[in-house]
Short mmCIF file of N, CA and C in Angstrom, two decimals:
data_model
loop_
_atom_site.label_atom_id
_atom_site.label_comp_id
_atom_site.label_asym_id
_atom_site.label_seq_id
_atom_site.Cartn_x
_atom_site.Cartn_y
_atom_site.Cartn_z
N MET A 1 14.23 -56.40 42.70
CA MET A 1 13.21 -56.92 43.57
C MET A 1 12.05 -55.93 43.68
N LYS A 2 10.97 -56.42 43.40
CA LYS A 2 9.74 -55.63 43.28
C LYS A 2 9.02 -55.62 44.63
N HIS A 3 8.69 -54.38 45.06
CA HIS A 3 7.94 -54.22 46.36
C HIS A 3 6.52 -53.91 46.07
N ASP A 4 5.64 -54.72 46.38
CA ASP A 4 4.18 -54.46 46.25
C ASP A 4 3.48 -53.88 47.35
N MET A 5 2.66 -52.99 47.08
CA MET A 5 1.94 -52.32 48.22
C MET A 5 0.76 -53.19 48.65
N ILE A 6 0.49 -53.20 49.89
CA ILE A 6 -0.63 -54.01 50.36
C ILE A 6 -1.85 -53.12 50.52
N THR A 7 -2.90 -53.71 49.98
CA THR A 7 -4.21 -52.86 50.09
C THR A 7 -4.92 -52.93 51.45
N ASP A 8 -5.84 -52.10 51.62
CA ASP A 8 -6.53 -52.08 52.88
C ASP A 8 -7.32 -53.39 53.15
N GLU A 9 -7.92 -53.94 52.05
CA GLU A 9 -8.57 -55.20 52.26
C GLU A 9 -7.79 -56.36 52.57
N GLU A 10 -6.45 -56.40 51.92
CA GLU A 10 -5.48 -57.44 52.28
C GLU A 10 -4.97 -57.32 53.66
N LEU A 11 -4.74 -56.16 54.13
CA LEU A 11 -4.33 -55.90 55.42
C LEU A 11 -5.41 -56.32 56.49
N ASN A 12 -6.61 -56.02 56.28
CA ASN A 12 -7.73 -56.40 57.14
C ASN A 12 -7.83 -57.84 57.16
N GLU A 13 -7.68 -58.53 56.03
CA GLU A 13 -7.71 -60.05 56.08
C GLU A 13 -6.49 -60.60 56.90
N LEU A 14 -5.33 -59.94 56.76
CA LEU A 14 -4.22 -60.37 57.58
C LEU A 14 -4.50 -60.21 59.10
N LEU A 15 -5.06 -59.22 59.40
CA LEU A 15 -5.38 -58.85 60.81
C LEU A 15 -6.71 -59.54 61.37
N ASP A 16 -7.27 -60.40 60.57
CA ASP A 16 -8.57 -61.08 60.90
C ASP A 16 -9.66 -60.14 60.87
N GLY A 17 -9.60 -58.99 60.23
CA GLY A 17 -10.66 -58.04 60.20
C GLY A 17 -10.96 -57.40 61.51
N GLY A 18 -10.16 -57.59 62.50
CA GLY A 18 -10.39 -56.90 63.80
C GLY A 18 -10.11 -55.42 63.82
N VAL A 19 -9.14 -55.03 62.94
CA VAL A 19 -8.69 -53.61 62.88
C VAL A 19 -8.99 -53.06 61.53
N THR A 20 -9.59 -51.95 61.40
CA THR A 20 -9.82 -51.32 60.12
C THR A 20 -8.64 -50.26 59.94
N VAL A 21 -8.24 -50.03 58.77
CA VAL A 21 -7.12 -49.21 58.46
C VAL A 21 -7.61 -47.74 58.15
N LYS A 22 -8.96 -47.73 57.80
CA LYS A 22 -9.57 -46.39 57.33
C LYS A 22 -9.31 -45.29 58.29
N GLY A 23 -9.39 -45.49 59.57
CA GLY A 23 -9.46 -44.56 60.70
C GLY A 23 -8.00 -44.29 61.27
N ALA A 24 -7.08 -44.92 60.66
CA ALA A 24 -5.70 -44.82 61.09
C ALA A 24 -4.95 -43.52 60.79
N ASP A 25 -5.56 -42.83 59.65
CA ASP A 25 -5.01 -41.54 59.26
C ASP A 25 -5.20 -40.43 60.31
N CYS A 26 -6.30 -40.40 60.95
CA CYS A 26 -6.60 -39.33 61.89
C CYS A 26 -5.66 -39.46 63.18
N MET A 27 -5.10 -40.55 63.50
CA MET A 27 -4.22 -40.68 64.67
C MET A 27 -2.82 -40.33 64.38
N SER A 28 -2.53 -40.07 63.14
CA SER A 28 -1.09 -39.84 62.89
C SER A 28 -0.67 -38.34 63.09
N GLY A 29 -1.72 -37.49 63.19
CA GLY A 29 -1.48 -36.08 63.37
C GLY A 29 -1.05 -35.76 64.78
N SER A 30 -0.83 -34.41 65.07
CA SER A 30 -0.38 -33.98 66.32
C SER A 30 -1.59 -34.02 67.38
N ARG A 31 -1.35 -34.31 68.51
CA ARG A 31 -2.37 -34.28 69.45
C ARG A 31 -2.62 -32.85 70.11
N PRO A 32 -3.81 -32.53 70.34
CA PRO A 32 -3.97 -31.09 70.88
C PRO A 32 -3.37 -31.08 72.33
N ARG A 33 -2.73 -30.01 72.60
CA ARG A 33 -2.16 -29.82 74.02
C ARG A 33 -3.15 -29.28 74.97
N ARG A 34 -2.98 -29.63 76.20
CA ARG A 34 -3.84 -29.06 77.22
C ARG A 34 -3.69 -27.55 77.23
N ARG A 35 -4.75 -26.90 77.47
CA ARG A 35 -4.69 -25.42 77.40
C ARG A 35 -4.12 -24.95 78.72
N ARG A 36 -3.12 -24.15 78.71
CA ARG A 36 -2.57 -23.54 79.98
C ARG A 36 -3.23 -22.19 80.21
N ALA A 37 -3.31 -21.81 81.42
CA ALA A 37 -3.83 -20.54 81.76
C ALA A 37 -2.82 -19.56 81.31
N LYS A 38 -3.35 -18.34 80.77
CA LYS A 38 -2.51 -17.34 80.35
C LYS A 38 -1.84 -16.63 81.63
N LYS A 39 -0.57 -16.54 81.59
CA LYS A 39 0.13 -16.02 82.72
C LYS A 39 0.62 -14.62 82.30
N THR A 40 0.59 -13.73 83.43
CA THR A 40 1.01 -12.41 83.13
C THR A 40 2.52 -12.22 83.15
N PHE A 41 3.10 -11.23 82.71
CA PHE A 41 4.45 -11.00 82.69
C PHE A 41 5.02 -10.90 84.21
N GLU A 42 4.27 -10.28 84.99
CA GLU A 42 4.68 -10.08 86.42
C GLU A 42 4.71 -11.50 87.07
N ASP A 43 3.77 -12.40 86.79
CA ASP A 43 3.77 -13.74 87.37
C ASP A 43 4.96 -14.58 86.87
N ILE A 44 5.28 -14.42 85.53
CA ILE A 44 6.46 -15.25 85.08
C ILE A 44 7.69 -14.60 85.70
N LYS A 45 7.81 -13.28 85.81
CA LYS A 45 8.97 -12.59 86.33
C LYS A 45 9.16 -13.14 87.87
N ALA A 46 8.09 -13.13 88.59
CA ALA A 46 8.14 -13.64 90.00
C ALA A 46 8.55 -15.07 90.09
N ARG A 47 8.09 -15.89 89.25
CA ARG A 47 8.45 -17.29 89.19
C ARG A 47 9.89 -17.55 88.91
N MET A 48 10.41 -16.68 88.00
CA MET A 48 11.77 -16.76 87.66
C MET A 48 12.71 -16.35 88.79
N VAL A 49 12.37 -15.36 89.47
CA VAL A 49 13.17 -14.86 90.73
C VAL A 49 13.07 -15.96 91.76
N MET A 50 11.84 -16.60 91.89
CA MET A 50 11.76 -17.62 92.96
C MET A 50 12.66 -18.75 92.67
N ARG A 51 12.79 -19.14 91.40
CA ARG A 51 13.62 -20.21 91.02
C ARG A 51 15.15 -19.92 91.17
N ILE A 52 15.53 -18.66 90.78
CA ILE A 52 16.87 -18.33 90.84
C ILE A 52 17.35 -18.22 92.23
N TYR A 53 16.58 -17.45 93.14
CA TYR A 53 17.02 -17.28 94.51
C TYR A 53 16.50 -18.26 95.51
N GLY A 54 15.54 -19.11 95.09
CA GLY A 54 15.01 -20.19 95.95
C GLY A 54 14.16 -19.53 97.13
N VAL A 55 13.30 -18.59 96.79
CA VAL A 55 12.55 -17.76 97.79
C VAL A 55 11.06 -18.01 97.47
N THR A 56 10.29 -17.52 98.37
CA THR A 56 8.78 -17.48 98.26
C THR A 56 8.35 -16.51 97.38
N ARG A 57 7.09 -16.50 96.86
CA ARG A 57 6.52 -15.55 95.96
C ARG A 57 6.57 -14.11 96.67
N GLU A 58 6.25 -14.07 97.98
CA GLU A 58 6.29 -12.70 98.51
C GLU A 58 7.68 -12.07 98.60
N LYS A 59 8.59 -12.96 98.86
CA LYS A 59 10.01 -12.42 98.96
C LYS A 59 10.46 -12.04 97.48
N ALA A 60 10.12 -12.78 96.46
CA ALA A 60 10.46 -12.50 95.16
C ALA A 60 9.82 -11.26 94.64
N LYS A 61 8.52 -10.90 95.09
CA LYS A 61 7.98 -9.63 94.73
C LYS A 61 8.68 -8.50 95.40
N LYS A 62 9.25 -8.70 96.64
CA LYS A 62 9.94 -7.59 97.29
C LYS A 62 11.24 -7.36 96.56
N ILE A 63 11.95 -8.49 96.11
CA ILE A 63 13.16 -8.32 95.47
C ILE A 63 12.84 -7.52 94.20
N ILE A 64 11.83 -7.89 93.49
CA ILE A 64 11.56 -7.21 92.20
C ILE A 64 11.31 -5.71 92.40
N SER A 65 10.52 -5.50 93.47
CA SER A 65 10.15 -4.00 93.72
C SER A 65 11.33 -3.20 94.18
N MET A 66 12.26 -3.76 94.89
CA MET A 66 13.49 -3.18 95.42
C MET A 66 14.35 -2.80 94.20
N ARG A 67 14.51 -3.79 93.24
CA ARG A 67 15.36 -3.50 92.05
C ARG A 67 14.69 -2.46 91.22
N ALA A 68 13.36 -2.50 91.07
CA ALA A 68 12.70 -1.48 90.26
C ALA A 68 12.92 -0.04 90.83
N ALA A 69 12.91 0.07 92.19
CA ALA A 69 13.11 1.27 92.89
C ALA A 69 14.65 1.69 92.64
N GLU A 70 15.54 0.74 92.71
CA GLU A 70 17.01 1.14 92.35
C GLU A 70 17.08 1.64 91.03
N ILE A 71 16.49 0.95 90.08
CA ILE A 71 16.60 1.35 88.65
C ILE A 71 15.95 2.76 88.45
N ASN A 72 14.80 3.11 89.01
CA ASN A 72 14.14 4.33 88.90
C ASN A 72 14.99 5.48 89.51
N ALA A 73 15.58 5.16 90.66
CA ALA A 73 16.41 6.18 91.36
C ALA A 73 17.72 6.47 90.51
N ALA A 74 18.29 5.41 89.97
CA ALA A 74 19.42 5.62 89.14
C ALA A 74 19.05 6.37 87.81
N ALA A 75 17.93 6.10 87.34
CA ALA A 75 17.49 6.81 86.13
C ALA A 75 17.20 8.30 86.39
N ALA A 76 16.65 8.59 87.44
CA ALA A 76 16.26 9.89 87.91
C ALA A 76 17.54 10.59 88.15
N ALA A 77 18.61 10.04 88.80
CA ALA A 77 19.96 10.71 89.12
C ALA A 77 20.62 11.02 87.80
N LYS A 78 20.49 10.12 86.90
CA LYS A 78 21.17 10.24 85.47
C LYS A 78 20.52 11.41 84.77
N ALA A 79 19.18 11.47 84.76
CA ALA A 79 18.44 12.45 84.12
C ALA A 79 18.72 13.87 84.67
N ALA A 80 18.87 13.89 86.09
CA ALA A 80 19.23 15.15 86.69
C ALA A 80 20.66 15.66 86.35
N ALA A 81 21.56 14.71 86.34
CA ALA A 81 22.90 14.96 85.96
C ALA A 81 23.01 15.48 84.55
N ALA A 82 22.32 14.87 83.76
CA ALA A 82 22.30 15.27 82.27
C ALA A 82 21.72 16.66 82.15
N ALA A 83 20.78 17.01 82.98
CA ALA A 83 20.22 18.37 82.90
C ALA A 83 21.05 19.41 83.60
N GLY A 84 22.08 18.95 84.26
CA GLY A 84 22.99 19.89 84.84
C GLY A 84 22.55 20.47 86.26
N LEU A 85 21.55 19.74 86.80
CA LEU A 85 21.03 20.25 88.08
C LEU A 85 21.83 19.79 89.25
N VAL A 86 22.68 18.70 89.12
CA VAL A 86 23.45 18.20 90.15
C VAL A 86 24.94 18.49 89.89
N SER A 87 25.57 18.92 90.91
CA SER A 87 26.99 19.19 90.67
C SER A 87 27.69 17.87 90.91
N GLY A 88 29.08 17.84 90.75
CA GLY A 88 29.83 16.71 90.77
C GLY A 88 29.92 15.93 92.16
N ASP A 89 29.61 16.70 93.20
CA ASP A 89 29.60 16.02 94.44
C ASP A 89 28.25 15.52 94.92
N GLY A 90 27.30 15.59 94.06
CA GLY A 90 25.90 14.93 94.32
C GLY A 90 24.87 15.92 94.89
N GLU A 91 25.31 17.16 95.06
CA GLU A 91 24.44 18.17 95.67
C GLU A 91 23.68 18.93 94.53
N MET A 92 22.56 19.47 94.93
CA MET A 92 21.83 20.31 93.94
C MET A 92 22.63 21.61 93.67
N ALA A 93 22.69 22.01 92.37
CA ALA A 93 23.37 23.11 92.05
C ALA A 93 22.51 24.37 92.18
N GLY A 94 23.09 25.43 92.70
CA GLY A 94 22.26 26.78 92.80
C GLY A 94 21.91 27.35 91.57
N ALA A 95 21.01 28.22 91.53
CA ALA A 95 20.54 28.87 90.33
C ALA A 95 21.64 29.69 89.73
N GLU A 96 22.54 30.22 90.45
CA GLU A 96 23.60 30.99 89.83
C GLU A 96 24.50 30.09 88.99
N GLU A 97 24.84 28.86 89.53
CA GLU A 97 25.63 27.99 88.81
C GLU A 97 24.95 27.50 87.62
N PHE A 98 23.62 27.25 87.73
CA PHE A 98 22.92 26.70 86.72
C PHE A 98 22.78 27.58 85.49
N PHE A 99 22.46 28.82 85.75
CA PHE A 99 22.34 29.81 84.65
C PHE A 99 23.63 30.37 84.14
N ASN A 100 24.73 30.17 84.68
CA ASN A 100 25.99 30.66 84.29
C ASN A 100 26.75 29.66 83.46
#
């Protein structure tokens, strides 16, 4: 069985000449998306906390700042312990203990 291709002129005759096929190529490509405003990392992080906890933006920013403070305090304590400045009970070591 032989399949013949239809030409542009034959298709226009079939469609009564109301539609031209010449411009159909440009519509087959992807459409340009609407441009979104560039969002900062802090904005995206706040929106994620808002969705997870179901809170307002102000409360989300407070949660983020509290977590950052906890992380910074833990990192400082870890660095101090690594340097040998803090004894096992959490108090500062004296100079005699540090240098001996």
